[in-house]
mmCIF file of C-alpha atoms in Angstrom:
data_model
loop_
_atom_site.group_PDB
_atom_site.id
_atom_site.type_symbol
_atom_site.label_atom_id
_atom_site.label_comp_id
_atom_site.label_asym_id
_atom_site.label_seq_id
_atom_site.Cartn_x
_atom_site.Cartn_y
_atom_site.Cartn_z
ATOM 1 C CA UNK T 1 0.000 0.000 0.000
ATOM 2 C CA UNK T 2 1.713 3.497 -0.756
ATOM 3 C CA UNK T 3 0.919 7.325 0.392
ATOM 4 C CA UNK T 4 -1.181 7.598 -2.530
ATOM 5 C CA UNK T 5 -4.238 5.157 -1.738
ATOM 6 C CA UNK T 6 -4.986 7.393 1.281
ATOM 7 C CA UNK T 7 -6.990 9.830 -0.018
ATOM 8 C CA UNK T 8 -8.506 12.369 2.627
ATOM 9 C CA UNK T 9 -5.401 13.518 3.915
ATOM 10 C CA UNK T 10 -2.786 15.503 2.298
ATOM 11 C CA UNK T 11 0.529 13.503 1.431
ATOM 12 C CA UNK T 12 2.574 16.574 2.925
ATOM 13 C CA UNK T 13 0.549 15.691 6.258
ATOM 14 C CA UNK T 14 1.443 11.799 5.867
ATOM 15 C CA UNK T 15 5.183 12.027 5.853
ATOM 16 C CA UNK T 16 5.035 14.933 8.180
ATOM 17 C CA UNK T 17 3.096 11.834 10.938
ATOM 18 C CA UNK T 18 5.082 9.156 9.524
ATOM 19 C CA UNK T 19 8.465 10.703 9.898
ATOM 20 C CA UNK T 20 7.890 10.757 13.924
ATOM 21 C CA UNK T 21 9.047 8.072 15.566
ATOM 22 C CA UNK T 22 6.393 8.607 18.472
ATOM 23 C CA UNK T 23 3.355 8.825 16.478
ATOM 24 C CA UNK T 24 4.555 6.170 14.276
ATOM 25 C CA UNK T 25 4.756 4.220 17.892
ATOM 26 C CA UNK T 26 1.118 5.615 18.577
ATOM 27 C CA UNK T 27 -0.331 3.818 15.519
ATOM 28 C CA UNK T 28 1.134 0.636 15.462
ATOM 29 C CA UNK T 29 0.581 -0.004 19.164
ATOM 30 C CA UNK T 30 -3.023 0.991 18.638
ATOM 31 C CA UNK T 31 -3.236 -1.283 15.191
ATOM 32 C CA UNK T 32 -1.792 -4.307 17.497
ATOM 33 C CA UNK T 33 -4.097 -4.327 20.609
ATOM 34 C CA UNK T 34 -7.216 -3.287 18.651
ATOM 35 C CA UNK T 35 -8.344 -1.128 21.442
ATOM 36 C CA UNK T 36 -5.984 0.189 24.413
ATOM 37 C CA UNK T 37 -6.348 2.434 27.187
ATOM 38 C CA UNK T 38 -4.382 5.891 27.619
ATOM 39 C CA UNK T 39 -2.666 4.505 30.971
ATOM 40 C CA UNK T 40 -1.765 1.491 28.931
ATOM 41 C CA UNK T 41 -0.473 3.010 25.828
ATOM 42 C CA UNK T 42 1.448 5.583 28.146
ATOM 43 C CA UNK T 43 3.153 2.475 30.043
ATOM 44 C CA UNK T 44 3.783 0.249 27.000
ATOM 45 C CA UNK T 45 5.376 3.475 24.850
ATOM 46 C CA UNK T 46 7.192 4.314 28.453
ATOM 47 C CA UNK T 47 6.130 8.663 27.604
ATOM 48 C CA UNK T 48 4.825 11.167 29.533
ATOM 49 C CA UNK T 49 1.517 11.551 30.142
ATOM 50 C CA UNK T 50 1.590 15.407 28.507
ATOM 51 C CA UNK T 51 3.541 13.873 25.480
ATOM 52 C CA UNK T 52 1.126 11.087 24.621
ATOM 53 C CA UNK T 53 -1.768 13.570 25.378
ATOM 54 C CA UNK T 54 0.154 16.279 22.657
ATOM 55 C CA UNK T 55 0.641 13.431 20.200
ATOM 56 C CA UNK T 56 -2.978 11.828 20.483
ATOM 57 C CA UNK T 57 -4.031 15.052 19.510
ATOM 58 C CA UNK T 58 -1.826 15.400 16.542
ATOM 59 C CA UNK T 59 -2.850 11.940 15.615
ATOM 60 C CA UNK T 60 -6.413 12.949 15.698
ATOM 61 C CA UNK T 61 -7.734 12.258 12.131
ATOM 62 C CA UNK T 62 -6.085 8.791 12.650
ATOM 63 C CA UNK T 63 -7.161 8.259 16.305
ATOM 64 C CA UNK T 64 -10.578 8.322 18.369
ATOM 65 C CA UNK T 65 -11.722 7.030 21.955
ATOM 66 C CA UNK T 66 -14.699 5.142 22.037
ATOM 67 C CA UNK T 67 -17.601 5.101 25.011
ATOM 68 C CA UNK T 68 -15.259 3.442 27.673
ATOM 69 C CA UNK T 69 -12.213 6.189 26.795
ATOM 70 C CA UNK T 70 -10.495 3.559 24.879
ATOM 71 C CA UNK T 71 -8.012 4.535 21.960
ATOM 72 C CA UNK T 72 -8.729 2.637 18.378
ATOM 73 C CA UNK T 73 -7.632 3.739 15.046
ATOM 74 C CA UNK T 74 -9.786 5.384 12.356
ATOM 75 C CA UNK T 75 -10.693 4.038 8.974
ATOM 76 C CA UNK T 76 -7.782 6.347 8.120
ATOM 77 C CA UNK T 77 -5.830 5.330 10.799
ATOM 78 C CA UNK T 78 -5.899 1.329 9.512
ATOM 79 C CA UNK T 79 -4.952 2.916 6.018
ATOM 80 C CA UNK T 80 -1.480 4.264 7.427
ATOM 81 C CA UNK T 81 -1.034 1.456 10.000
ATOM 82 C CA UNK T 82 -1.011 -0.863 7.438
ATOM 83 C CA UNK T 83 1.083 1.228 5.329
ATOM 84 C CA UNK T 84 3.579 1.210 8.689
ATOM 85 C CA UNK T 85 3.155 -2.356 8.820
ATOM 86 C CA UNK T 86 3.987 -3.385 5.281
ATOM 87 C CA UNK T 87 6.504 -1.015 4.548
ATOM 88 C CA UNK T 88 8.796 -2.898 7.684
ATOM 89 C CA UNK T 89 9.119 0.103 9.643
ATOM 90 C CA UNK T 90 8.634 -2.074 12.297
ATOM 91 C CA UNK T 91 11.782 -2.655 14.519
ATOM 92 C CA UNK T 92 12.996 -3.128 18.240
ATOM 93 C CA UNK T 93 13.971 0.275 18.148
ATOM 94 C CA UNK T 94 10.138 1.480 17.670
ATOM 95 C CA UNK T 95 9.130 -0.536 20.389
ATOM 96 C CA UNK T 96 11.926 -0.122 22.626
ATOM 97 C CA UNK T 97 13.799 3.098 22.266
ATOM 98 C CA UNK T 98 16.261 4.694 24.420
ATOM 99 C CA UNK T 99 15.217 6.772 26.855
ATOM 100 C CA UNK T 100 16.133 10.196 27.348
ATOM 101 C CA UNK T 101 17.932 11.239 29.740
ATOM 102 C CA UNK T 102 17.062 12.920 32.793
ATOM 103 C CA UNK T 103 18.664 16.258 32.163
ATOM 104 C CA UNK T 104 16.990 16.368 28.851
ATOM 105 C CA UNK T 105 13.704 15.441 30.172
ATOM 106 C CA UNK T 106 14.446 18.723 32.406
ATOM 107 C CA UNK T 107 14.938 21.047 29.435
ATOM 108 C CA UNK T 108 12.018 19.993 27.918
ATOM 109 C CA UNK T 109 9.489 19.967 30.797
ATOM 110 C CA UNK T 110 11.256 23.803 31.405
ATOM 111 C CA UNK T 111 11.180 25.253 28.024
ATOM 112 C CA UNK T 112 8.333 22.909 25.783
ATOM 113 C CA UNK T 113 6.005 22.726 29.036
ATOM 114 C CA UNK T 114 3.502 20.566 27.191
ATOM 115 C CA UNK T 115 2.532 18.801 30.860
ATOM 116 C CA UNK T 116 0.936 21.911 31.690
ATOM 117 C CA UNK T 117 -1.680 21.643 28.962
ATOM 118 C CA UNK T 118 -2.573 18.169 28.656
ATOM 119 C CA UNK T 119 -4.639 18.132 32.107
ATOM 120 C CA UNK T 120 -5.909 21.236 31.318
ATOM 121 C CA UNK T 121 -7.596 19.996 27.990
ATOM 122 C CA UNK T 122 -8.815 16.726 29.717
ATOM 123 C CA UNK T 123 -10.482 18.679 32.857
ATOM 124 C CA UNK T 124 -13.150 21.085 32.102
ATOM 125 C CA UNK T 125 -13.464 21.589 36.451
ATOM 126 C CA UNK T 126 -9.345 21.980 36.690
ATOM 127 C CA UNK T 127 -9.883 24.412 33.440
ATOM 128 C CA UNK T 128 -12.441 26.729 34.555
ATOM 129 C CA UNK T 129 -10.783 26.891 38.316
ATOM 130 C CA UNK T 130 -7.397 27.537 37.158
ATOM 131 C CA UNK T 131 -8.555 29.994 34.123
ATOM 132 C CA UNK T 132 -10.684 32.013 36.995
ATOM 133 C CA UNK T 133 -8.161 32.426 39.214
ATOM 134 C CA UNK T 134 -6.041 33.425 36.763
ATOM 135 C CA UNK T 135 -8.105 36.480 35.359
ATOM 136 C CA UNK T 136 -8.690 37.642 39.109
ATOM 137 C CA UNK T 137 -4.609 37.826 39.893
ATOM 138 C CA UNK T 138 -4.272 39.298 36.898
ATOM 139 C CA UNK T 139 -6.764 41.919 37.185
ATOM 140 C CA UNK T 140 -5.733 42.528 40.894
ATOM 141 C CA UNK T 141 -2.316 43.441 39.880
ATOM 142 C CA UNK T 142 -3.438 45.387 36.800
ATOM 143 C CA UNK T 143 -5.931 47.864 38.835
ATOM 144 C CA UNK T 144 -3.351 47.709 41.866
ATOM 145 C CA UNK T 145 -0.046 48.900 39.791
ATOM 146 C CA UNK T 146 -2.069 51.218 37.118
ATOM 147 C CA UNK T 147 -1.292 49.122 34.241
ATOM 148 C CA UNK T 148 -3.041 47.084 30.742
ATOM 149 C CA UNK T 149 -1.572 44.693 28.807
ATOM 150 C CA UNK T 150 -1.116 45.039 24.741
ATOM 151 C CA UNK T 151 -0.369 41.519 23.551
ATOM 152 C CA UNK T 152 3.035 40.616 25.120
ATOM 153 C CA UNK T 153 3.408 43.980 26.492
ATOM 154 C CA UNK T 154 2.666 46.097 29.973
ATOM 155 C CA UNK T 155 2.276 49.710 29.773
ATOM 156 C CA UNK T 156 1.268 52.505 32.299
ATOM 157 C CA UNK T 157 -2.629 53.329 32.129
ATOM 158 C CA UNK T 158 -5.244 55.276 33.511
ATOM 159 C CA UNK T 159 -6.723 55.126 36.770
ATOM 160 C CA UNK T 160 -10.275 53.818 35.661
ATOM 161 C CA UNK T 161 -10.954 50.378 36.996
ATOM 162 C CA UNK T 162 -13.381 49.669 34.057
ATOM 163 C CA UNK T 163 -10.788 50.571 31.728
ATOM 164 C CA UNK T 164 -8.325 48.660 32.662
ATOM 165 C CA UNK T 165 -10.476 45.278 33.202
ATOM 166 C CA UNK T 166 -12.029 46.118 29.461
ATOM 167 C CA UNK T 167 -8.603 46.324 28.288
ATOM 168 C CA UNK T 168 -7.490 43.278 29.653
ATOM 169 C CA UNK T 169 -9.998 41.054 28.320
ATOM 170 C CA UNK T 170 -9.922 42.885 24.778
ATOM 171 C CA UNK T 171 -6.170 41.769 25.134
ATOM 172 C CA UNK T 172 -6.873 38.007 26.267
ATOM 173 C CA UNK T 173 -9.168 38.247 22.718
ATOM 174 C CA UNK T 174 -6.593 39.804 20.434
ATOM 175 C CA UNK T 175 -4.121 37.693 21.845
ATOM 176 C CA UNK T 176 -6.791 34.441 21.242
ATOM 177 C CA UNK T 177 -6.884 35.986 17.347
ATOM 178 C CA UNK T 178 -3.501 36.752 16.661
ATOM 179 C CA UNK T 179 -2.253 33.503 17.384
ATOM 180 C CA UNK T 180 -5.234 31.706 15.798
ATOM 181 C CA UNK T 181 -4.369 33.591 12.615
ATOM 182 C CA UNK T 182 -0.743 33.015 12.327
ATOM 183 C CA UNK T 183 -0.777 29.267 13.297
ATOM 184 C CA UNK T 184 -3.340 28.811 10.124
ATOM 185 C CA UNK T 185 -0.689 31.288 7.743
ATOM 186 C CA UNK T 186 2.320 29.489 9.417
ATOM 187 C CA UNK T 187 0.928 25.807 9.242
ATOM 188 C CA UNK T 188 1.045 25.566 5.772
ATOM 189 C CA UNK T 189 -1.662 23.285 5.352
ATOM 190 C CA UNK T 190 -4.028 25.861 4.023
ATOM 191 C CA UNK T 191 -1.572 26.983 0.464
ATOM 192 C CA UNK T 192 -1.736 23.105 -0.024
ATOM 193 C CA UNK T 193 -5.547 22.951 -1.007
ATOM 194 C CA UNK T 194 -7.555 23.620 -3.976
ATOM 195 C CA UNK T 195 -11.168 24.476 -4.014
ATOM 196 C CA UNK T 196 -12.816 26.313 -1.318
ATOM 197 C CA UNK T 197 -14.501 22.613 0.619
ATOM 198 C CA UNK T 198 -10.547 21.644 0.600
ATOM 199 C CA UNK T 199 -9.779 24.747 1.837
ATOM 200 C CA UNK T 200 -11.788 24.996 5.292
ATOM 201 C CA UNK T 201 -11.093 21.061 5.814
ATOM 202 C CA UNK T 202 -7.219 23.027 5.974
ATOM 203 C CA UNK T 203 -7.923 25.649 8.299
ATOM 204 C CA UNK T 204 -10.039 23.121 10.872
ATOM 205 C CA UNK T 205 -6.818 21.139 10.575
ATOM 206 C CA UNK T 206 -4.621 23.997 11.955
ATOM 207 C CA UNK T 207 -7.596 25.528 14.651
ATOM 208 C CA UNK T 208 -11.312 26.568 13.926
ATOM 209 C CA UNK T 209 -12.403 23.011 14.392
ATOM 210 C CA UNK T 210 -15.093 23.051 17.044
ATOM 211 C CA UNK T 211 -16.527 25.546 19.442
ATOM 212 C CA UNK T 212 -15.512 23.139 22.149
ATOM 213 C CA UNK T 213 -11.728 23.301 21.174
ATOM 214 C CA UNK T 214 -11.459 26.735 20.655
ATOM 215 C CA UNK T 215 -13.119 27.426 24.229
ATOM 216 C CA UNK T 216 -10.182 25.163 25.588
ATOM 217 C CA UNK T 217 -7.212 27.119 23.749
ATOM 218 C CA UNK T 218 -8.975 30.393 24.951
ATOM 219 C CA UNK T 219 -9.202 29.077 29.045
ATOM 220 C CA UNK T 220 -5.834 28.025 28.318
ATOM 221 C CA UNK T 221 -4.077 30.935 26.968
ATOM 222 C CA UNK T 222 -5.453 32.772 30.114
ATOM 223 C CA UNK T 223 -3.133 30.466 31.851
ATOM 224 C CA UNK T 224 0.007 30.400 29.537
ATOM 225 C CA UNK T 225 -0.102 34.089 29.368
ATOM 226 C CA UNK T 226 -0.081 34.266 33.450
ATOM 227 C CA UNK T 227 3.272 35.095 33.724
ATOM 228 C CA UNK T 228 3.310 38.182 31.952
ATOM 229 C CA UNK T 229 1.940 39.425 35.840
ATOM 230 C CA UNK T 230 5.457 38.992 36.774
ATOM 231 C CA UNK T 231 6.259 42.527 35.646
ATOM 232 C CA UNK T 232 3.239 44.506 37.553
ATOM 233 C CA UNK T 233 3.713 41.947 40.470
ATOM 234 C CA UNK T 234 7.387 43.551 41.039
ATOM 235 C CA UNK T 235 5.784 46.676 40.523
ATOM 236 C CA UNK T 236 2.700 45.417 43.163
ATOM 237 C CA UNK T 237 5.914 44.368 45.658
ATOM 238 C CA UNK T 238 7.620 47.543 44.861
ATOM 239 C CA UNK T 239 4.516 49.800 45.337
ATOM 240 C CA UNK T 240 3.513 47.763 49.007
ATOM 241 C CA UNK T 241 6.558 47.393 50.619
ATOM 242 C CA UNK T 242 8.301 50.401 49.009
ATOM 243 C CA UNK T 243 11.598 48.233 47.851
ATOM 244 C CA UNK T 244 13.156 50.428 45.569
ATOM 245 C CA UNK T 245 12.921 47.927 42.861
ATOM 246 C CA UNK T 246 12.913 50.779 40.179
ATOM 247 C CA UNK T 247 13.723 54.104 39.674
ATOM 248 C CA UNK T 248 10.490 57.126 39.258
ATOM 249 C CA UNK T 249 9.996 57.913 35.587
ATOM 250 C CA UNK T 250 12.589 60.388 34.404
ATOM 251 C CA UNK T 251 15.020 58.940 36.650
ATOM 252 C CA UNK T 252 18.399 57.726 35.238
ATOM 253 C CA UNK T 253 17.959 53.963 34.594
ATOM 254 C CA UNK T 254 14.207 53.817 34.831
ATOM 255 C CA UNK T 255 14.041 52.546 31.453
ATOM 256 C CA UNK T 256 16.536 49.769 31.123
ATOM 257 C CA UNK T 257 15.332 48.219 34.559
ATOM 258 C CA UNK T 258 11.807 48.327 33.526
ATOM 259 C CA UNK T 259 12.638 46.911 30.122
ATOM 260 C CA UNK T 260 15.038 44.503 32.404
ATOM 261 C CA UNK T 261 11.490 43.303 34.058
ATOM 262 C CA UNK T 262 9.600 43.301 30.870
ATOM 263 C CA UNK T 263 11.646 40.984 29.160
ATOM 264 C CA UNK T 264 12.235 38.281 31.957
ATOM 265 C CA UNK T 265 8.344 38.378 32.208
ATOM 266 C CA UNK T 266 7.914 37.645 28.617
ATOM 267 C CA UNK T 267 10.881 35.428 28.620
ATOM 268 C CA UNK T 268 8.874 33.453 31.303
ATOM 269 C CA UNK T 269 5.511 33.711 29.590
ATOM 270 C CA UNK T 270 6.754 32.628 25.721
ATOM 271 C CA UNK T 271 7.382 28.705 26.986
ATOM 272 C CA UNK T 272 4.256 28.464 27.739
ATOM 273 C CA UNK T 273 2.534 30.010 24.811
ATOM 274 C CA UNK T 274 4.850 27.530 22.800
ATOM 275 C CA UNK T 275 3.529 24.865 24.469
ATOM 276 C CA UNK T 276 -0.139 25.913 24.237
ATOM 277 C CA UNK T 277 0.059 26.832 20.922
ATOM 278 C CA UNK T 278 1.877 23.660 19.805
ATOM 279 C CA UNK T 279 -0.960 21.211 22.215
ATOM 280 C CA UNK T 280 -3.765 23.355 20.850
ATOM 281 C CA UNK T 281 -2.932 23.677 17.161
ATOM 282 C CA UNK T 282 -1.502 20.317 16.536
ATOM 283 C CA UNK T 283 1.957 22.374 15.460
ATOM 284 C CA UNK T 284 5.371 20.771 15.754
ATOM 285 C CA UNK T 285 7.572 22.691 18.826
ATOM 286 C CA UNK T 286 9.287 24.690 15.723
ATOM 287 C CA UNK T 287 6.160 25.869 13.932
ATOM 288 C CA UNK T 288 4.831 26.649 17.389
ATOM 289 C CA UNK T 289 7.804 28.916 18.382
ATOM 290 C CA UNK T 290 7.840 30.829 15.094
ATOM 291 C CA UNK T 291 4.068 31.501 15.062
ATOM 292 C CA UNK T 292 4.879 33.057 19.092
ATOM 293 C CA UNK T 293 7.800 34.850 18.163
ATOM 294 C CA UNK T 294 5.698 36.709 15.000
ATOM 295 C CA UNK T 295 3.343 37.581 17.840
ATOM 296 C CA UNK T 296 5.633 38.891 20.134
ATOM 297 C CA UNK T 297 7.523 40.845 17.132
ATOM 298 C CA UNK T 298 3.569 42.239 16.144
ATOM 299 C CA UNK T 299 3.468 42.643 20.060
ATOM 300 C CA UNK T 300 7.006 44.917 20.478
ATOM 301 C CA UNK T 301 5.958 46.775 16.559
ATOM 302 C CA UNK T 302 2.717 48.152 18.562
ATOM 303 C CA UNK T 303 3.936 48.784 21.512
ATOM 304 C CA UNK T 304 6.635 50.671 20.198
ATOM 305 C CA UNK T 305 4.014 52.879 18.101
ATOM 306 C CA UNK T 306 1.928 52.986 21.605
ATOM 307 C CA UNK T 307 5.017 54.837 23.036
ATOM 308 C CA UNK T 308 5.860 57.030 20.307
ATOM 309 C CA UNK T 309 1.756 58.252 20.617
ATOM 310 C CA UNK T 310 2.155 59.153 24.323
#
């Protein structure tokens, strides 16, 4: 059986799956039992429970759960697990591959924090609880220090309370957008179809899909973009306890330290939006870091413009 004889997805997409070693793992392990569990498929595969989670949902044109939450292939799923099977890609290394090790499993927990996302997709409760709190911190902090966000930015703003909530939400929204947007453009799966039907079947692939899924990226990115607080939370600190952390406007160095504080937040915040935006958009860890950093540039490109206004 070759590439060709599957017909409803794109070849491009085919030896983009088949090319992972994981997912390649996924199918074949699937194909063999018939019908597995997650906690068995985790175990056999001996993965994290955030990486099987991620790759499930890459896999999910190949891949569905039935009523008692057990994992079986698709029709299109047998197609390319029999393609796996007769093309001898079967080895000992598939089934048994080396582990990584322990510092590398570090690294990637710290800087592709995927772990994060998969419980939050699985638990509506643990999503609406952890999304809520995180709107009221970050509201606290904004009305507290006088500040709104713009994207992947924190700049001084009025005293209204209204104004700065509105703003904040607007920003969760554009935020939401922006990324949606650029994940389809960056994806590449939507310049790869012809006619309009083949052309929406390419943007559900990259996001759009389902109400339901876009409600989870949203709760999510209210999370992942969390640690942008870290900037008005010195300034919260600073304000309280009266710390000196930095200097009153006009003073000498007042703009490199609060630049200093603006880029560690964002440095801490753009992990996480790689993560989300690789889990949510079925994007590879590369794709998902260049669709972030084109937000963040669009992000520093208007806030510059902000500050040349004022």
């Amino acid at each position: 059986m070759s590439l060709g004889s599957i017909d409803s997805t794109s070849e491009d997409e085919l030896v983009w799956l088949l090319r992972h070693k994981t997912r390649r793992r996924i199918i074949l392990a699937i194909g063999d039992s018939g019908k597995i569990s997650a906690t068995t498929l985790r175990d056999m595969l001996k993965i994290s429970t955030g990486s099987l989670y991620y790759n499930l949902r890459q896999l999910k044109d190949f891949v569905r759960q039935d009523e008692d939450r057990n994992y079986t292939l698709t029709e299109e799923g047998e197609r390319v697990y029999k393609v796996l099977k007769e093309g001898g890609v079967l080895s000992l290394d598939l089934l048994k591959p080396r582990p990584p090790s322990r510092f590398m499993k570090l690294l990637t927990n710290m800087f592709f924090p995927i772990w994060l996302f998969s419980p939050l997709y699985e638990s509506i409760g643990l999503r609406i609880i952890t999304s809520s709190l995180s709107i009221i911190v970050s509201i606290l902090l904004l009305i507290y220090t006088r500040t709104s966000p713009l994207i992947l930015h924190i700049y001084g703003s009025s005293t209204n309370i209204f104004e700065i909530v509105a703003k904040y939400l607007g920003n969760l929204v554009i935020t939401y957008l922006l990324l949606t947007f650029v994940s389809i453009l960056i994806s590449g799966r939507l310049f790869h179809q012809k006619g309009v039907g083949k052309i929406v079947e390419g943007i559900k692939s990259a996001a759009l899909s389902s109400l339901n899924e876009e409600l989870k990226f949203f709760f999510s990115l209210i999370i992942a973009i969390l640690p942008m607080m870290f900037y008005p939370g010195l300034l919260a600190l600073d304000k309280f306890f009266n710390l000196h952390l930095l200097p009153e406007p006009g003073k000498p160095g007042y703009y490199q330290i609060r630049d200093l504080y603006m880029i560690i937040a964002q440095s801490i915040s753009l992990p996480f939006l790689i993560a989300l935006t690789a889990y949510g958009r079925r994007l590879n860890g590369t794709t998902a870091a260049i669709v972030v950093l084109l937000v963040y540039f669009i992000s520093h490109v208007l806030s510059q413009l902000l500050m040349m206004s004022l």
